Amino acid sequence: MVEFTVPTSEREQMLDITSLVREAVNKSGVSDGVAFCHVPHTTAAITINEN
């Protein structure tokens, strides 16, 4: 399991974490499967948007 912190500068903010997730997957050595992303906070969320 990989954990990382994403600092924010505003109360409401959208950040692109694609590079962080991609780097974690690449370092894991896994070549097939699903990356599970979880935010353990009641006021935070992860959304998938086309970039």
Tab-separated table of C-alpha atoms in Angstrom:
chain	number	residue	atom	x	y	z
A	1	MET	CA	0.000	0.000	0.000
A	2	VAL	CA	1.219	3.477	-0.859
A	3	GLU	CA	0.072	6.608	0.956
A	4	PHE	CA	0.668	10.191	-0.041
A	5	THR	CA	-0.479	13.587	1.170
A	6	VAL	CA	-1.770	16.197	-1.237
A	7	PRO	CA	-1.450	19.726	0.144
A	8	THR	CA	-4.130	22.249	-0.790
A	9	SER	CA	-4.108	26.024	-0.716
A	10	GLU	CA	-7.840	26.745	-0.894
A	11	ARG	CA	-10.941	25.586	0.973
A	12	GLU	CA	-12.445	24.085	-2.205
A	13	GLN	CA	-9.977	22.882	-4.778
A	14	MET	CA	-9.582	20.271	-7.520
A	15	LEU	CA	-6.131	18.774	-7.993
A	16	ASP	CA	-4.859	16.396	-10.656
A	17	ILE	CA	-3.275	13.428	-8.847
A	18	THR	CA	-2.781	11.356	-12.010
A	19	SER	CA	1.015	11.621	-11.895
A	20	LEU	CA	1.129	10.594	-8.215
A	21	VAL	CA	-1.037	7.531	-8.814
A	22	ARG	CA	0.836	6.620	-12.009
A	23	GLU	CA	4.192	6.844	-10.204
A	24	ALA	CA	2.943	4.635	-7.349
A	25	VAL	CA	1.670	2.014	-9.802
A	26	ASN	CA	4.907	2.081	-11.813
A	27	LYS	CA	7.024	1.663	-8.668
A	28	SER	CA	4.867	-1.252	-7.488
A	29	GLY	CA	5.946	-3.446	-10.382
A	30	VAL	CA	2.350	-4.540	-10.982
A	31	SER	CA	1.558	-4.778	-14.689
A	32	ASP	CA	-2.093	-5.841	-14.592
A	33	GLY	CA	-4.942	-5.034	-12.226
A	34	VAL	CA	-6.789	-2.141	-10.623
A	35	ALA	CA	-5.430	0.811	-8.640
A	36	PHE	CA	-7.702	1.568	-5.682
A	37	CYS	CA	-7.661	5.173	-4.449
A	38	HIS	CA	-9.303	6.069	-1.138
A	39	VAL	CA	-9.752	9.339	0.748
A	40	PRO	CA	-10.510	8.669	4.439
A	41	HIS	CA	-12.117	12.039	5.152
A	42	THR	CA	-15.773	13.020	5.240
A	43	THR	CA	-15.303	16.271	3.309
A	44	ALA	CA	-12.851	15.086	0.644
A	45	ALA	CA	-13.467	13.090	-2.518
A	46	ILE	CA	-11.833	11.578	-5.568
A	47	THR	CA	-13.493	12.023	-8.928
A	48	ILE	CA	-12.530	10.717	-12.343
A	49	ASN	CA	-12.545	13.359	-15.068
A	50	GLU	CA	-11.318	13.259	-18.626
A	51	ASN	CA	-8.134	15.278	-18.847
